[in-house]
Amino acid sequence: MRIVMILAAVLAVSVAAELKADRYRGYQVLRLSVAKTDDIKWLHDMEDVLNLDFWTDPSLVRPVDVMVSPRVAGRFRQMLDERTISYHVMKRDVQDDVDISYDEAIKALLSGNRAGIAALADFDYTVYHTYEEIQQWVTDVAADYSFVNEFSFGTTHEQRNIGALEIAAPADASATDPKPIVYFEGGIHAREWISPATVMYFTGKLLSNYANGDQDARRILGMFDLHIVPSLNCDGYVFTWEHERLWRKSRQPNPDFGCMGTDLNRNFDAYWGMNRASPWPCSDVFRGFTALNNPETIAVDDHFRNLTTQNRVTKVFIDWHSYSQLILAPWSYSAEAELPPESENQLAAAAAMAAAMNATNSVDGGYIHGPLASTLYETSGVSNDYGYASTPDATYSYVVELRDTGEFGFLLPDNQIEPTGEESYNGVIALLDYVINEDY
């Protein structure tokens, strides 16, 4: 059955790669250096006019990476020159990078190790996996560990199951009863393949280390229950494998507008509809017609409402993304708002996480941390504000942006999965140790 599933995935990806061979032909990624607030506003205005795809949002404090179609590339570069915004071309033809991404995926699917997957012990954490494989991984993890339970987190618009895990190891003698919850969510943006891969990597390592008696893993799982959703935006993820590698949003239709999807990370019920969350349904950052109007974000909110009725406390909420190597705390919606009362602890825990991640591989550029709005830009309806200020009520709520800083961007090759997973594992241990030692 697994081999049939693998072969079906190979066929789907191969056909997609052939049919969509020119989807991004001639598209370029430009890196801009923006120095004026007026230019930030102008870039936002041009986003829908020129159908720009910002790989990193306009900001004064870091480079701005933007993908442009061949239809408007010349015009856009001329406009940049007129406004004296400096730039250079990072990717001359995005399709070349997309082809490499699909070729890697097909090669991995056809590998002997992949076709022979029969149990969790055979799972290869160093390649990207299809939706079906991710869901099978969820099932296999629960089957292999007596203290891990599989549950259905919800159902997507296209009726795919969102698989999830509850890791509830025996409690440490000093743990609260019940233990506080740590929530990790991957794959909210479909094209960020490194996110589900990383969540699975560090989850698998944590469980394996626990079984082998590792003291770090024993301490963490003895003090917290973990809820793991490796891939939230399942419809979008499948779409990136079978149709458009760089698709970002959900796949819920927007009636009467001729375009699909909502940016799920603008759809949360936390300062929804304010800054940098587009009301235009065809925008890549479309906020939805109302807050929580997609089944995926509804599933998140329902999960935490159910936990609240059980008097469960969520201590940590992390939404894993790529790219830019950032650990971002509240607030996202405003750079002017007074920071949360717990901000000192939030930032100290993030600093511990960043230090551990940077010490692991000395990754180029390093991981930096701070409140999202004041570190980068203002944006609303976002998961870290939701995790802190809305239903989950988690003191430690973050968006984590994984590798890299732009060389590959969303098309991170699979040889980057293991180092990303290793530094993320160490970051998780450091952050949760901070919570245990300073705020349990």
XYZ file of C-alpha atoms in Angstrom:
440
model
C 0.000 0.000 0.000
C 2.815 2.408 0.876
C 4.644 1.653 -2.374
C 1.453 2.337 -4.365
C 1.129 5.645 -2.506
C 4.744 6.553 -3.331
C 4.328 5.699 -7.025
C 1.121 7.746 -7.196
C 2.957 10.700 -5.678
C 5.810 10.339 -8.179
C 3.316 10.352 -11.051
C 1.490 13.401 -9.691
C 4.682 15.410 -9.173
C 6.147 14.331 -12.525
C 2.994 15.308 -14.399
C 2.831 18.585 -12.504
C 6.452 19.384 -13.313
C 5.822 18.700 -17.009
C 2.523 20.559 -17.260
C 3.784 23.546 -15.285
C 7.263 23.629 -16.826
C 6.899 27.272 -17.753
C 4.723 28.506 -14.866
C 7.544 30.659 -13.484
C 9.611 30.960 -16.659
C 11.114 34.425 -16.841
C 10.021 35.382 -13.327
C 12.753 37.120 -11.372
C 13.437 37.755 -7.694
C 14.849 41.215 -6.979
C 16.428 42.212 -3.679
C 15.639 45.812 -2.760
C 17.239 48.079 -0.182
C 14.513 50.431 1.021
C 15.428 53.514 3.029
C 12.256 55.611 3.131
C 8.858 55.022 4.714
C 7.187 56.490 1.628
C 8.790 53.771 -0.465
C 7.380 51.089 1.835
C 3.900 52.482 1.273
C 4.522 52.703 -2.468
C 5.607 49.047 -2.595
C 2.434 48.041 -0.781
C 0.409 50.059 -3.296
C 2.200 48.395 -6.219
C 1.665 44.907 -4.832
C -1.771 44.456 -6.375
C -1.240 46.849 -9.295
C 1.746 44.861 -10.624
C 0.889 41.522 -8.983
C 4.125 41.538 -6.997
C 4.917 38.557 -4.783
C 6.880 39.692 -1.743
C 9.058 36.846 -0.509
C 10.018 39.099 2.405
C 7.663 41.907 3.337
C 8.653 45.530 2.718
C 10.764 46.754 5.603
C 13.327 49.415 6.403
C 15.470 47.107 8.518
C 16.196 44.205 6.179
C 16.379 43.561 2.433
C 13.090 43.187 0.574
C 12.889 40.185 -1.769
C 10.160 40.395 -4.388
C 9.228 38.109 -7.289
C 8.081 39.842 -10.467
C 6.598 38.415 -13.643
C 8.308 38.931 -17.008
C 5.301 41.007 -18.046
C 6.062 43.746 -15.535
C 9.750 43.198 -14.665
C 11.088 45.914 -16.963
C 8.460 48.405 -15.903
C 9.037 47.676 -12.220
C 12.812 48.093 -12.498
C 12.274 51.425 -14.256
C 9.982 52.553 -11.434
C 12.583 51.522 -8.865
C 15.194 53.561 -10.693
C 12.894 56.572 -10.777
C 12.417 56.337 -7.016
C 16.159 55.706 -6.493
C 15.480 52.420 -4.712
C 18.605 50.285 -5.063
C 18.204 46.661 -6.097
C 19.911 43.706 -7.672
C 18.630 40.545 -9.343
C 18.848 37.537 -7.000
C 17.172 34.986 -9.288
C 17.177 35.589 -13.029
C 14.731 32.796 -13.812
C 12.727 31.354 -10.916
C 11.642 28.402 -13.046
C 15.190 27.052 -12.977
C 15.028 26.849 -9.169
C 11.520 25.370 -9.253
C 12.734 22.681 -11.668
C 15.527 21.775 -9.248
C 13.036 21.593 -6.378
C 10.713 19.237 -8.256
C 13.642 17.155 -9.562
C 14.888 16.679 -5.983
C 11.401 15.687 -4.835
C 10.971 13.123 -7.626
C 14.453 11.680 -7.076
C 13.738 11.270 -3.358
C 10.363 9.636 -4.038
C 12.030 7.129 -6.363
C 14.888 6.320 -3.988
C 15.175 2.788 -2.661
C 14.921 3.973 0.928
C 11.720 5.878 0.255
C 9.966 3.100 -1.617
C 10.835 0.710 1.185
C 9.215 2.691 3.999
C 7.336 0.148 6.065
C 7.493 1.643 9.549
C 8.549 4.731 11.425
C 12.118 3.423 11.708
C 12.413 3.704 7.914
C 11.242 7.312 7.730
C 13.776 9.624 6.074
C 13.811 12.979 7.836
C 16.278 14.464 5.333
C 13.911 14.756 2.350
C 10.644 16.562 1.724
C 7.511 14.447 2.050
C 4.116 14.451 0.400
C 0.896 15.181 2.280
C 0.075 11.465 2.373
C 3.468 10.610 3.834
C 3.163 13.302 6.486
C -0.204 11.947 7.583
C 1.203 8.399 7.629
C 4.079 9.668 9.778
C 1.535 11.000 12.273
C -0.130 7.594 12.436
C 3.180 5.748 12.736
C 4.510 7.968 15.522
C 1.374 7.350 17.571
C 1.650 3.613 16.944
C 5.291 3.478 18.056
C 5.014 5.370 21.350
C 2.500 4.421 24.034
C 2.263 7.989 25.360
C 1.577 9.564 21.942
C -1.984 9.905 20.651
C -3.040 10.712 17.106
C -6.084 12.926 16.679
C -7.847 14.724 13.861
C -7.206 18.414 14.270
C -9.819 19.294 11.670
C -10.709 19.028 7.990
C -9.622 21.371 5.214
C -11.836 23.010 2.595
C -11.009 20.156 0.183
C -11.859 17.615 2.912
C -8.338 16.555 3.778
C -7.656 15.421 7.302
C -5.305 17.623 9.340
C -3.428 15.035 11.366
C -2.063 15.948 14.791
C -0.242 14.407 17.728
C -0.563 14.728 21.488
C 2.650 13.768 23.259
C 1.821 13.095 26.911
C 4.748 11.295 28.517
C 4.672 10.430 32.227
C 4.930 13.572 34.315
C 8.038 14.613 36.173
C 7.595 14.814 39.937
C 7.908 18.601 39.777
C 5.427 19.069 36.910
C 2.017 20.612 37.378
C -1.074 18.420 37.105
C -2.060 18.540 34.333
C 1.119 19.558 32.574
C 1.091 22.805 30.562
C 0.740 22.481 26.797
C 3.309 23.397 24.155
C 1.802 23.848 20.689
C 3.887 23.551 17.503
C 2.302 24.219 14.121
C 3.901 23.868 10.682
C 2.948 24.467 7.101
C 0.471 27.339 7.398
C 2.002 28.781 4.214
C 1.995 26.102 1.554
C 5.259 26.864 -0.236
C 7.358 26.800 2.940
C 8.235 23.114 2.700
C 11.001 23.390 5.287
C 8.382 24.108 7.971
C 6.607 20.705 8.107
C 9.935 18.971 7.508
C 11.487 20.729 10.501
C 8.535 20.137 12.827
C 8.675 16.429 12.006
C 12.460 16.363 12.380
C 12.663 17.814 15.872
C 9.566 15.919 17.025
C 11.067 12.647 15.839
C 14.400 13.411 17.494
C 12.735 14.407 20.764
C 10.826 11.122 20.920
C 13.804 9.002 19.885
C 16.038 10.691 22.434
C 13.389 10.240 25.126
C 13.219 6.512 24.387
C 17.010 6.331 24.639
C 17.050 8.005 28.049
C 18.391 11.409 26.973
C 18.089 13.793 29.913
C 17.087 16.852 27.866
C 14.238 14.993 26.178
C 13.165 13.347 29.449
C 13.077 16.714 31.208
C 11.101 18.483 28.483
C 8.501 15.756 27.986
C 8.226 15.231 31.714
C 7.288 18.881 32.231
C 5.089 19.595 29.171
C 2.502 17.932 26.967
C 3.173 18.693 23.315
C 0.508 19.182 20.645
C 2.004 18.886 17.154
C 0.365 19.868 13.854
C 3.053 19.279 11.210
C 1.022 20.578 8.240
C -1.952 22.876 8.786
C -2.556 24.114 5.225
C -2.848 20.649 3.692
C -4.752 21.750 0.572
C -2.205 24.404 -0.264
C 0.664 21.999 0.402
C -0.742 19.423 -2.013
C -1.223 22.205 -4.575
C 2.484 23.094 -4.351
C 3.418 19.483 -5.104
C 0.968 18.978 -7.952
C 0.447 22.409 -9.548
C 2.251 25.550 -8.369
C 5.383 25.165 -6.265
C 5.203 28.739 -4.909
C 1.534 28.810 -3.896
C 1.124 30.415 -0.446
C -2.535 30.563 0.593
C -5.326 28.148 1.430
C -7.473 26.744 -1.385
C -10.867 28.028 -0.260
C -12.539 29.850 -3.180
C -13.371 33.531 -3.031
C -16.771 33.721 -4.757
C -17.229 36.355 -7.481
C -13.552 37.298 -7.555
C -12.075 34.588 -9.796
C -9.188 33.792 -7.442
C -8.531 31.324 -4.690
C -7.351 31.244 -1.155
C -6.786 33.177 2.041
C -3.512 33.933 3.763
C -4.221 31.869 6.857
C -1.650 33.866 8.783
C -3.746 37.002 8.323
C -7.010 35.267 9.242
C -6.640 34.824 13.000
C -8.912 36.576 15.454
C -6.284 38.951 16.823
C -6.402 42.572 15.640
C -7.804 41.168 12.414
C -8.114 43.438 9.386
C -5.703 46.135 10.489
C -2.176 46.620 9.133
C -0.671 44.709 6.200
C -3.594 42.358 5.716
C -5.217 42.923 2.349
C -8.992 43.105 1.822
C -8.395 42.170 -1.857
C -9.176 38.447 -2.357
C -6.573 38.013 -5.091
C -3.744 39.304 -2.889
C -1.233 36.847 -1.458
C -1.910 38.426 1.939
C -5.713 38.371 1.680
C -7.039 38.425 5.234
C -10.310 36.620 4.492
C -13.791 38.136 4.423
C -13.981 37.790 8.209
C -11.646 36.519 10.907
C -11.503 32.737 11.237
C -13.490 32.104 8.056
C -11.308 29.257 6.770
C -11.664 25.719 8.137
C -7.957 25.548 8.967
C -7.945 28.604 11.255
C -11.299 27.560 12.688
C -9.699 24.201 13.568
C -6.914 25.982 15.459
C -9.371 28.115 17.406
C -11.696 25.180 18.139
C -8.756 23.201 19.489
C -7.849 25.873 21.995
C -11.469 26.524 22.958
C -11.774 22.847 23.783
C -8.604 22.987 25.865
C -9.980 25.989 27.744
C -13.130 24.072 28.672
C -10.840 21.353 30.085
C -8.975 23.969 32.157
C -5.761 23.219 30.280
C -3.057 25.888 30.209
C -1.128 26.548 26.995
C 2.295 27.886 27.857
C 4.017 27.996 24.449
C 2.602 28.567 20.955
C 4.975 28.483 17.955
C 4.022 28.806 14.303
C 6.979 27.657 12.148
C 7.672 29.440 8.845
C 10.394 30.272 6.357
C 12.423 32.190 5.510
C 14.706 34.828 7.161
C 15.998 33.197 10.387
C 13.896 35.110 12.894
C 12.162 34.441 16.225
C 9.323 36.945 16.445
C 7.276 37.726 19.554
C 4.187 39.952 19.923
C 3.221 42.465 18.942
C 2.736 42.098 15.192
C -0.194 44.466 14.717
C 1.511 47.656 15.938
C 4.998 48.997 16.514
C 3.524 51.808 18.618
C 1.513 49.706 21.068
C 2.988 49.101 24.490
C 4.632 45.698 24.565
C 2.896 42.910 26.545
C 3.539 42.830 30.305
C 5.347 39.506 29.788
C 7.546 40.910 27.037
C 10.751 40.732 29.065
C 10.300 36.988 29.554
C 9.127 36.488 25.980
C 12.244 38.153 24.607
C 14.599 36.449 27.058
C 13.225 33.035 26.078
C 13.537 33.968 22.393
C 17.136 35.076 23.012
C 17.915 31.705 24.594
C 16.374 29.949 21.623
C 18.295 32.076 19.106
C 21.583 31.541 20.959
C 21.138 27.763 20.926
C 20.209 27.740 17.240
C 23.169 29.919 16.311
C 25.578 27.793 18.356
C 24.504 24.593 16.572
C 25.787 25.286 13.064
C 26.911 28.923 13.064
C 24.395 29.426 10.261
C 25.212 32.310 7.943
C 23.473 35.469 9.136
C 22.360 33.863 12.394
C 18.904 33.862 13.964
C 17.742 37.150 15.446
C 14.775 37.835 17.718
C 12.416 40.612 18.715
C 8.791 41.799 18.581
C 7.590 41.366 15.006
C 6.190 44.872 14.395
C 9.144 46.792 15.762
C 11.712 44.372 14.356
C 10.275 44.209 10.841
C 6.874 45.639 9.964
C 3.289 45.843 11.193
C 0.847 43.135 10.199
C -2.412 41.874 11.686
C -4.477 38.746 12.164
C -1.182 36.930 12.721
C -0.560 33.741 14.678
C 1.835 35.058 17.336
C -0.582 37.826 18.375
C -3.398 35.272 18.310
C -1.420 32.748 20.360
C -0.741 35.342 23.049
C -3.795 37.606 23.092
C -6.645 35.393 21.892
C -7.984 31.906 22.606
C -4.709 30.036 23.350
C -3.611 32.665 25.922
C -0.013 31.423 25.727
C 2.592 33.565 27.463
C 5.283 32.482 25.013
C 3.918 32.922 21.505
C 6.133 33.232 18.430
C 6.439 33.088 14.701
C 9.742 31.378 13.887
C 11.188 31.958 10.418
C 13.615 29.181 9.489
C 16.449 29.085 6.952
C 17.734 30.758 4.899
C 18.303 34.498 4.348
C 17.466 34.486 0.655
C 19.960 32.466 -1.358
C 17.322 29.769 -1.875
C 14.337 31.359 -0.135
C 11.245 29.166 -0.304
C 13.075 26.672 -2.521
C 15.457 25.481 0.172
C 17.164 22.266 -1.015
C 16.659 19.112 0.980
C 20.291 19.040 2.114
C 19.305 21.930 4.393
C 16.612 19.958 6.260
C 18.912 18.177 8.698
C 20.933 21.242 9.796
C 17.727 23.257 10.080
C 16.161 20.477 12.140
C 19.206 20.165 14.398
C 19.364 23.861 15.211
C 15.589 23.951 15.730
C 15.760 20.984 18.118
C 18.391 22.745 20.192
C 16.382 25.953 20.062
C 13.267 24.190 21.347
C 15.203 22.643 24.234
C 16.693 26.024 25.168
C 13.371 27.869 25.016
C 11.509 25.275 27.074
C 14.347 25.103 29.586
C 14.024 28.855 30.029
C 10.317 28.433 30.749
C 11.000 25.613 33.227
C 13.673 27.571 35.071
C 12.159 31.060 35.011
C 8.389 30.881 34.552
C 6.952 27.441 35.236
